[in-house]
GROMACS .gro file of C-alpha atoms in nm:
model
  330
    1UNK     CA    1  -6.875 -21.925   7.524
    2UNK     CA    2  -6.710 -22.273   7.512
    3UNK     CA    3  -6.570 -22.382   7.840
    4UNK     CA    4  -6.266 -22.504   7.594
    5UNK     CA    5  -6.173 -22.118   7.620
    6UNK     CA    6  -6.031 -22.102   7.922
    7UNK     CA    7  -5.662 -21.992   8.006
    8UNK     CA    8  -5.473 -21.935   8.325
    9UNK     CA    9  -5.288 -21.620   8.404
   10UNK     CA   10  -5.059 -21.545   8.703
   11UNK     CA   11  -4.907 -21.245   8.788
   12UNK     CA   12  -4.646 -21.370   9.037
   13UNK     CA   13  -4.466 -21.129   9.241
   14UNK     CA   14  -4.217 -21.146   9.576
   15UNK     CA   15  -4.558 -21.104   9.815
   16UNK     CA   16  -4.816 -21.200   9.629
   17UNK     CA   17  -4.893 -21.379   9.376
   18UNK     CA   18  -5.289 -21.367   9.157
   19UNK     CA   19  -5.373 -21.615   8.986
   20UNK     CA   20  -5.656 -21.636   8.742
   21UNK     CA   21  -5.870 -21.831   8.494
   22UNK     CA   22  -6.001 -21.624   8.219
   23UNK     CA   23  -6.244 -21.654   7.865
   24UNK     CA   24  -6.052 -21.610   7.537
   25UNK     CA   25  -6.229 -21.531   7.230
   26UNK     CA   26  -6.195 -21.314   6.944
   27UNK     CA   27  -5.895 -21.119   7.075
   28UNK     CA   28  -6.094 -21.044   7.407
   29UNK     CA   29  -6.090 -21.172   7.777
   30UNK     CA   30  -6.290 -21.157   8.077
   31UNK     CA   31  -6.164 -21.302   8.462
   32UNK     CA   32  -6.378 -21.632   8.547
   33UNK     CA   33  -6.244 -21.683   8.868
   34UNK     CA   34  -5.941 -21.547   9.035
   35UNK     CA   35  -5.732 -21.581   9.386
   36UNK     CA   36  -5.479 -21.435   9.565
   37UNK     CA   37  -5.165 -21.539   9.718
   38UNK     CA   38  -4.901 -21.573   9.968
   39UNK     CA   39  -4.588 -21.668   9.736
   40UNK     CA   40  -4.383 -21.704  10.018
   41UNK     CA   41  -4.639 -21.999  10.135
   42UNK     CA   42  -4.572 -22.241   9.847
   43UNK     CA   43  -4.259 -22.415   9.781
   44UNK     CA   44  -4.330 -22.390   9.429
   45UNK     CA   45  -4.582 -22.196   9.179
   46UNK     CA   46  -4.664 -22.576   9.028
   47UNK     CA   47  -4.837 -22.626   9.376
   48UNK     CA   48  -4.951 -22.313   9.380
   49UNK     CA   49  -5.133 -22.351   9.041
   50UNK     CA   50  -5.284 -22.666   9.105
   51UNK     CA   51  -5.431 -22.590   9.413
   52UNK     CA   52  -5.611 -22.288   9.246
   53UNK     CA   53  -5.708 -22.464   8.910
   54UNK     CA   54  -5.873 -22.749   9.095
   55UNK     CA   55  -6.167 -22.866   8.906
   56UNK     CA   56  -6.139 -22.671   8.610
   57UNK     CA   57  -5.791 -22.821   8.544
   58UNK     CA   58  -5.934 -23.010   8.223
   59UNK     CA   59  -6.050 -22.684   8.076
   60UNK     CA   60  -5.731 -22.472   8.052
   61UNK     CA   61  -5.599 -22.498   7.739
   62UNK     CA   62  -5.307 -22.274   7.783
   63UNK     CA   63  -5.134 -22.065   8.040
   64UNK     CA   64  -4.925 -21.759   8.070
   65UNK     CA   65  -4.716 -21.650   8.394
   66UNK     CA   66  -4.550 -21.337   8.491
   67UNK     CA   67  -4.240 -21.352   8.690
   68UNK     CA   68  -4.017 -21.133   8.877
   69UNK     CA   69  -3.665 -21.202   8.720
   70UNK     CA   70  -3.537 -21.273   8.364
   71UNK     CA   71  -3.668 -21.496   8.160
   72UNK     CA   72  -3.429 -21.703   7.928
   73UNK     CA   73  -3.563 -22.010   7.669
   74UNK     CA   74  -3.830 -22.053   7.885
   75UNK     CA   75  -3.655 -22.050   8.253
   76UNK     CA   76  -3.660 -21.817   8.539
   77UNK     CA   77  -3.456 -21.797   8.881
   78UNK     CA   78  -3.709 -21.560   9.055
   79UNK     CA   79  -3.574 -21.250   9.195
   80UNK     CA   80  -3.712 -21.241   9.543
   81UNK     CA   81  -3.834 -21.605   9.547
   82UNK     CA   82  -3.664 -21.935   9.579
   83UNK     CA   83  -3.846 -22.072   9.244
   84UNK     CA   84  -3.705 -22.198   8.964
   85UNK     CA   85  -3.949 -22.262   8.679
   86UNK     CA   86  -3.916 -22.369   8.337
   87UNK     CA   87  -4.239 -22.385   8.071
   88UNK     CA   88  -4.175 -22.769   7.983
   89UNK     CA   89  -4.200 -22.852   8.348
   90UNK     CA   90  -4.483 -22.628   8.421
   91UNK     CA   91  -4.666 -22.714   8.138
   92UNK     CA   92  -4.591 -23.175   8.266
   93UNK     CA   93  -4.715 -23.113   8.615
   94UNK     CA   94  -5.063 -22.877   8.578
   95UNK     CA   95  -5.118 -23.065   8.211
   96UNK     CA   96  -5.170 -22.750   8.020
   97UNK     CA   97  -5.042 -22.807   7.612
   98UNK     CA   98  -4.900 -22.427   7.616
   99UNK     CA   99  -4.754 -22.281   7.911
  100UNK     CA  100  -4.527 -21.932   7.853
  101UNK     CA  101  -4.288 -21.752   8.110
  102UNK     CA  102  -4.231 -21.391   8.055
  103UNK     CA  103  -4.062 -21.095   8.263
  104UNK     CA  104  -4.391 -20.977   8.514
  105UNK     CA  105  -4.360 -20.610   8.324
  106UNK     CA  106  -4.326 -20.769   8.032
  107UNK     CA  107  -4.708 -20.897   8.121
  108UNK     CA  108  -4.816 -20.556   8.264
  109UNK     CA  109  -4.638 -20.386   7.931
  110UNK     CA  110  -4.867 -20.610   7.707
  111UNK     CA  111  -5.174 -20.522   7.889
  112UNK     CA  112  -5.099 -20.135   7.762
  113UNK     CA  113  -5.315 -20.141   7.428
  114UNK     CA  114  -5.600 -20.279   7.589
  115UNK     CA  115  -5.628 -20.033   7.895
  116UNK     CA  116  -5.935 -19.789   7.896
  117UNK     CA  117  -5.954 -19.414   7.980
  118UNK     CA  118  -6.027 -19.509   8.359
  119UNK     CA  119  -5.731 -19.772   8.374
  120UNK     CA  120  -5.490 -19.460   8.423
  121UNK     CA  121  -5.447 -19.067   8.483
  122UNK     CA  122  -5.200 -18.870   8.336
  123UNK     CA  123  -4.898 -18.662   8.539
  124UNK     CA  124  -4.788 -18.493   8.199
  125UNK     CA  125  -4.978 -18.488   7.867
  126UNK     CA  126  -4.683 -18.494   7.620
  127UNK     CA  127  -4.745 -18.441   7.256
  128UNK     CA  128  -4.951 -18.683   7.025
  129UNK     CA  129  -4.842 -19.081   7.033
  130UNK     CA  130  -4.771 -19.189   6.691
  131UNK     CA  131  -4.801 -19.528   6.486
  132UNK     CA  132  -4.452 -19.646   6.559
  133UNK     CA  133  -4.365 -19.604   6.880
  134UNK     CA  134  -4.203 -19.734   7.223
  135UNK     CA  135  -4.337 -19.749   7.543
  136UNK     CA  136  -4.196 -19.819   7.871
  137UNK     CA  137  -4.310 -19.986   8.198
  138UNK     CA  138  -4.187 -19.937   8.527
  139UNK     CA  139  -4.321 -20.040   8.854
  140UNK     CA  140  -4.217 -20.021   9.221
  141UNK     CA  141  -4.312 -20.289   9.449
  142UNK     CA  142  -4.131 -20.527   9.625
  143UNK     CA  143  -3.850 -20.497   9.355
  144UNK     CA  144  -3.828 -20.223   9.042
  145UNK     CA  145  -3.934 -20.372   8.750
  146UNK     CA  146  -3.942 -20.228   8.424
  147UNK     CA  147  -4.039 -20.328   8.037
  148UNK     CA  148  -4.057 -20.220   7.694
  149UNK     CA  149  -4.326 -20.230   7.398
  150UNK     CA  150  -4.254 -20.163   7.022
  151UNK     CA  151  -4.516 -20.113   6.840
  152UNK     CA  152  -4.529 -20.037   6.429
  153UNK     CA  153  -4.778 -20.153   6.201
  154UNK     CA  154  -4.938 -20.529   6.294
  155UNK     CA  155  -4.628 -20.602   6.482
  156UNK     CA  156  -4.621 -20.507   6.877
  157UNK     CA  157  -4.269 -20.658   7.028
  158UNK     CA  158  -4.230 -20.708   7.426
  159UNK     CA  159  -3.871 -20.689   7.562
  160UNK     CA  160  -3.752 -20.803   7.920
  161UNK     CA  161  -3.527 -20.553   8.133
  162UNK     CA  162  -3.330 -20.568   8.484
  163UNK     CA  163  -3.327 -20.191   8.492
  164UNK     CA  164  -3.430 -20.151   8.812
  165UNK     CA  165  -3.104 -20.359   8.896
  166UNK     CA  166  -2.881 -20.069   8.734
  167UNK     CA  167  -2.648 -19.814   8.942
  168UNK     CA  168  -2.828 -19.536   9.106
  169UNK     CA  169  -2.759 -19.216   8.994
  170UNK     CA  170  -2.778 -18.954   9.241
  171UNK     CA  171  -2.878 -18.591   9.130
  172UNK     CA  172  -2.805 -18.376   9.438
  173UNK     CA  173  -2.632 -18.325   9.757
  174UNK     CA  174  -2.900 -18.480   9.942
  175UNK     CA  175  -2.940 -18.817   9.761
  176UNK     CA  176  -2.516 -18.804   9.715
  177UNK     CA  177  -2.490 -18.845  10.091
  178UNK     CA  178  -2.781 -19.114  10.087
  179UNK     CA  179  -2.589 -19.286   9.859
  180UNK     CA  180  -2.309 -19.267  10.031
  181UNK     CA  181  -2.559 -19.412  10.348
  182UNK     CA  182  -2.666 -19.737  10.157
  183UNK     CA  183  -2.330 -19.825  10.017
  184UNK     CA  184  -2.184 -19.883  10.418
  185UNK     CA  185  -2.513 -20.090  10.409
  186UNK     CA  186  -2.493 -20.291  10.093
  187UNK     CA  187  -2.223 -20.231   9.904
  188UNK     CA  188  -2.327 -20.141   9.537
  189UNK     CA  189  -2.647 -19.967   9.514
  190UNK     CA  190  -2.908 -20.050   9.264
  191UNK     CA  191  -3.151 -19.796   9.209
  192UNK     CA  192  -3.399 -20.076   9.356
  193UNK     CA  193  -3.262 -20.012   9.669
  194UNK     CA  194  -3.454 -19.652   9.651
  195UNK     CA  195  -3.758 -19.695   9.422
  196UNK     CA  196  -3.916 -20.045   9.593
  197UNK     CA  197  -4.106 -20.125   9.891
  198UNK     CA  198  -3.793 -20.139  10.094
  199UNK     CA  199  -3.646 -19.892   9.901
  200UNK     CA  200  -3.881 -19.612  10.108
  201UNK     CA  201  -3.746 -19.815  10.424
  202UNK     CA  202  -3.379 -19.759  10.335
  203UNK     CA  203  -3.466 -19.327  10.237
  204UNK     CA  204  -3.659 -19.317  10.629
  205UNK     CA  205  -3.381 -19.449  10.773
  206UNK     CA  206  -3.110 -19.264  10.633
  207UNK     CA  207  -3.320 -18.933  10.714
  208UNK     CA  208  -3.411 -19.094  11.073
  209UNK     CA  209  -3.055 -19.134  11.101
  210UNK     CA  210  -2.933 -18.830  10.979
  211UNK     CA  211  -3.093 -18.626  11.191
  212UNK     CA  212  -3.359 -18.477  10.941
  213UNK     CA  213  -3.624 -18.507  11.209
  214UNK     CA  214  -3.703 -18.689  11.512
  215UNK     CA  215  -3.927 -19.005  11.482
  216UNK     CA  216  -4.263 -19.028  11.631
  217UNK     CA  217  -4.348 -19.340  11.840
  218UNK     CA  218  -4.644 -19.406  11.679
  219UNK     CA  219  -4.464 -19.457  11.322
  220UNK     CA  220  -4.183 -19.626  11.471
  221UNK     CA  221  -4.433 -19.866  11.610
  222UNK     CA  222  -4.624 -19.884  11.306
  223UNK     CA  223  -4.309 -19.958  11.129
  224UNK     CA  224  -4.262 -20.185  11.344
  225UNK     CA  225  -4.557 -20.388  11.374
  226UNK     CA  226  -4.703 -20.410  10.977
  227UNK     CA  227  -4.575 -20.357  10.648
  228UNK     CA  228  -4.275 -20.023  10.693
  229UNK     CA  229  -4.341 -19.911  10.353
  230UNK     CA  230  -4.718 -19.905  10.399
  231UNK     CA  231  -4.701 -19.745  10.755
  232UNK     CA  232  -4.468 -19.467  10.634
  233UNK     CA  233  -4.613 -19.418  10.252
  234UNK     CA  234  -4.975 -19.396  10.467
  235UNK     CA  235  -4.814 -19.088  10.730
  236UNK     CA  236  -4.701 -18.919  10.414
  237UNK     CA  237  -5.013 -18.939  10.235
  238UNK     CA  238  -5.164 -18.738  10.561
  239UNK     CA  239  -4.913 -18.536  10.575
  240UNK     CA  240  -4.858 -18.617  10.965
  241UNK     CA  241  -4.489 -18.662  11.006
  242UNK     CA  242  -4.211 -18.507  10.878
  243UNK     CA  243  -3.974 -18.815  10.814
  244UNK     CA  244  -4.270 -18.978  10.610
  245UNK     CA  245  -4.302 -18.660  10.395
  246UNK     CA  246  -3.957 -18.615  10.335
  247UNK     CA  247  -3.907 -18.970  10.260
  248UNK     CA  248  -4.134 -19.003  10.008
  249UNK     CA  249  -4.030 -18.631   9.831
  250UNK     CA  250  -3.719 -18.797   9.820
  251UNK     CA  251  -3.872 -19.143   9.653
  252UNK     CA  252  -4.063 -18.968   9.373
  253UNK     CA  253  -3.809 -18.768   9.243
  254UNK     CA  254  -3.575 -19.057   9.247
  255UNK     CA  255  -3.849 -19.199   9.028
  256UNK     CA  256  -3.932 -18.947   8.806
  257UNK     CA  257  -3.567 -18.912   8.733
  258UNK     CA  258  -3.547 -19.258   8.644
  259UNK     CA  259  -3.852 -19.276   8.456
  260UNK     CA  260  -3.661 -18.978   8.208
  261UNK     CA  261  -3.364 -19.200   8.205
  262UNK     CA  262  -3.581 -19.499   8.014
  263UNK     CA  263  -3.748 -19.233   7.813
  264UNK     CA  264  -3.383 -19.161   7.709
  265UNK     CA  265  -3.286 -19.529   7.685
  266UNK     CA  266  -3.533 -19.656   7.470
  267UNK     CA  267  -3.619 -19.325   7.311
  268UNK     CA  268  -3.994 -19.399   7.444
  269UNK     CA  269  -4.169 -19.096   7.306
  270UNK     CA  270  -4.467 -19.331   7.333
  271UNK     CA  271  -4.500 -19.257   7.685
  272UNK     CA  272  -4.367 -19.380   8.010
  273UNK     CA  273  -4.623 -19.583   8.237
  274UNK     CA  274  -4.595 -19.629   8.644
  275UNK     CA  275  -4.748 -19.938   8.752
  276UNK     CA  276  -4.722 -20.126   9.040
  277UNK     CA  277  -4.829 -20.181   9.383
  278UNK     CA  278  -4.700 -19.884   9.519
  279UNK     CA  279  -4.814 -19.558   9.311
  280UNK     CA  280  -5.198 -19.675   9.370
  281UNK     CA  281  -5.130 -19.600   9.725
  282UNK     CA  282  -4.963 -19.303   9.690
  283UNK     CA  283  -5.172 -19.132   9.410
  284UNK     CA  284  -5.216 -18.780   9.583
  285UNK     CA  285  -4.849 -18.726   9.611
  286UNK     CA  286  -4.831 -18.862   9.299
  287UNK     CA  287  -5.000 -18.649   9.172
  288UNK     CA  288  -4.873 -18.306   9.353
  289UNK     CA  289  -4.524 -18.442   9.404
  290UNK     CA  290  -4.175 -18.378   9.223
  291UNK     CA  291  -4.210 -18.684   9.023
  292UNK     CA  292  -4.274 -18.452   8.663
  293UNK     CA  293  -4.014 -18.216   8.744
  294UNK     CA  294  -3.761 -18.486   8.831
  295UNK     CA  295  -3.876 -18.648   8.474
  296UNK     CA  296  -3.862 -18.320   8.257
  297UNK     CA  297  -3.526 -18.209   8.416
  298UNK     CA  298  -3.274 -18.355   8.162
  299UNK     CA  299  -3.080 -18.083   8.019
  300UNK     CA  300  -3.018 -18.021   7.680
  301UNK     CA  301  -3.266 -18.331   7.600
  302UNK     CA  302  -3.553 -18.194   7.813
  303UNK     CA  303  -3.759 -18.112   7.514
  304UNK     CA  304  -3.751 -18.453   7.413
  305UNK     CA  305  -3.859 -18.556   7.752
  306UNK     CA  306  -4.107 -18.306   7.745
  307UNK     CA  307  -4.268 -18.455   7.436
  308UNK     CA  308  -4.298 -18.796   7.628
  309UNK     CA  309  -4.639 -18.881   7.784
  310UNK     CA  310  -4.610 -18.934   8.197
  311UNK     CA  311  -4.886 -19.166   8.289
  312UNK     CA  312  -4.975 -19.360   8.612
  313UNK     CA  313  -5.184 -19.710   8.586
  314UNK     CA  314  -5.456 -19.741   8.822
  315UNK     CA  315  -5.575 -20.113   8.730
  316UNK     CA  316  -5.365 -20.317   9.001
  317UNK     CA  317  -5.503 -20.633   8.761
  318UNK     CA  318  -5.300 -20.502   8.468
  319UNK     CA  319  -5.051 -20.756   8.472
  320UNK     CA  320  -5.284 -21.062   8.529
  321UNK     CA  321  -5.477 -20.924   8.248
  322UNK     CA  322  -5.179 -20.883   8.083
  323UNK     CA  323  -5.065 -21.259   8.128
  324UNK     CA  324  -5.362 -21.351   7.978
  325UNK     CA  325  -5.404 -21.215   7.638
  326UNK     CA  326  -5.065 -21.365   7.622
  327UNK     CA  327  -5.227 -21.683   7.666
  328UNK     CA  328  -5.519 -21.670   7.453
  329UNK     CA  329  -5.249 -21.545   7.198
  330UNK     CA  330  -5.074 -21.881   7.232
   0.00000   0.00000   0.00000
């Protein structure tokens, strides 16, 4: 392996940011080193970058970042960071030749062909994927991102999407008046608000103050202390407090439903994968939860639905890796 081989990857997100430096060769790579980090600690992912690269900086021959926000001729505003990056600047201060920008799912989305039989576990089985086909990505974490892959014949085609910035849809009486909850809060209500990090926030606190249930002093501390998605997705998982439970019933059937909408969309009969920081923490309800019901349940299309693979990814490195056959494609 020729240290010449070397590309950097980043999968940059609104809490952390991993950065690594991989081997390219022959359509395959493998993670020299890697780091994580705080975004929110670094004025700017140049910094970031060089403080990570270091030594090796004379080695990386090109580099590929994913970033949360849309990418247009090679510039990004980031969603939920104050960054503005463009690939010619990028590519002048860490003195890379090739530097690339793309959507973060559009990163995870490209690291679908390559993942093995223990990089996921399927919710619903669908029928057989065929040679042409679309796939989608969609991933709760700090924001809702989502992406697309086309694939035909020696051609695979990555698109961007701000999905998860679209109108949320409620299905029932329940999520109507939660709705009607978060639009005294914010106004319009993407269905980010719901299916994020803070999204599971904004569902506890319109059942805390609703009157579903009372709410224990331990959570409430918890909440209060650490990270409120965490403390409450961790009580549901246990299954020790109602509000937790509830909130999260009411999270995964917001995302299943919305998962069937993209199926719908971009007629993804390849199958429809959840990635993301959250679902890895919340595999057990996942897994027993309302999220495939809440997918199938679309009507008169429902057998097209039901045709559509339901998967989960369990590689929290799929976007890094992702990022980087990007950049050893460059």
């Amino acid at each position: 392996m020729v240290a010449a081989s070397l590309v950097l990857a980043g999968d940059v997100g609104g809490t952390k940011t991993l950065l690594a430096l991989y081997h390219a060769k022959d359509g395959h790579v493998a993670i020299h080193r890697s780091e994580r980090f705080d975004s929110k600690a670094y004025p700017t992912l140049q910094e970031m970058a060089r403080d990570f690269v270091g030594k090796d900086k004379h080695l990386v021959t090109a580099a590929c970042f994913g970033v949360p926000g849309p990418v247009s001729d090679g510039t990004v505003r980031t969603t939920n960071l104050p960054w503005r990056l463009t690939e010619f600047e990028l590519a002048d201060n860490l003195r890379i030749p090739r530097v690339r920008l793309v959507n973060d799912l559009v990163a995870t989305a490209a690291s679908l062909p390559y993942l093995g039989s223990l990089d996921y576990i399927t919710l619903h089985p669908g029928a057989a994927v065929h040679e042409r086909d679309a796939f989608c990505v969609i991933a709760p974490g700090t924001g809702l991102g989502q992406a697309v892959m086309y694939r035909e014949p020696g051609r695979t085609i990555l698109l961007g999407s701000e999905g998860g910035h679209a109108d949320f849809a409620p299905r029932s009486e329940r999520e109507i008046a939660l709705l009607t909850y978060l639009i005294k809060k914010f106004g319009r209500v993407s269905v980010e608000r719901i299916i994020s990090g803070p999204g599971i926030l904004n569902i506890y606190s319109f059942l805390r103050d609703t009157g579903f249930a009372p709410e224990s002093k331990e959570l409430a501390e918890a909440i209060r202390l650490g990270d409120p998605s965490a403390a409450i997705g961790q009580a549901a998982v246990k299954g020790s407090d109602p509000l937790a439970t509830e909130t999260l019933s009411i999270f995964m059937s917001v995302l299943g439903a919305h998962a069937g909408n993209m199926m719908l969309t971009y007629l993804a009969s390849g199958g429809i994968y959840i990635a993301g920081g959250i679902p890895g923490k919340i595999l057990s309800l996942l897994k027993e939860g309302d999220v495939v019901s809440s997918f199938l349940a679309k009507g008169r299309l429902s057998p097209l639905v039901e045709a559509t693979p339901l998967y989960v990814v369990k590689d929290p490195l799929s976007g890094l890796h992702g990022a980087a056959y990007l950049a050893s494609e460059m």
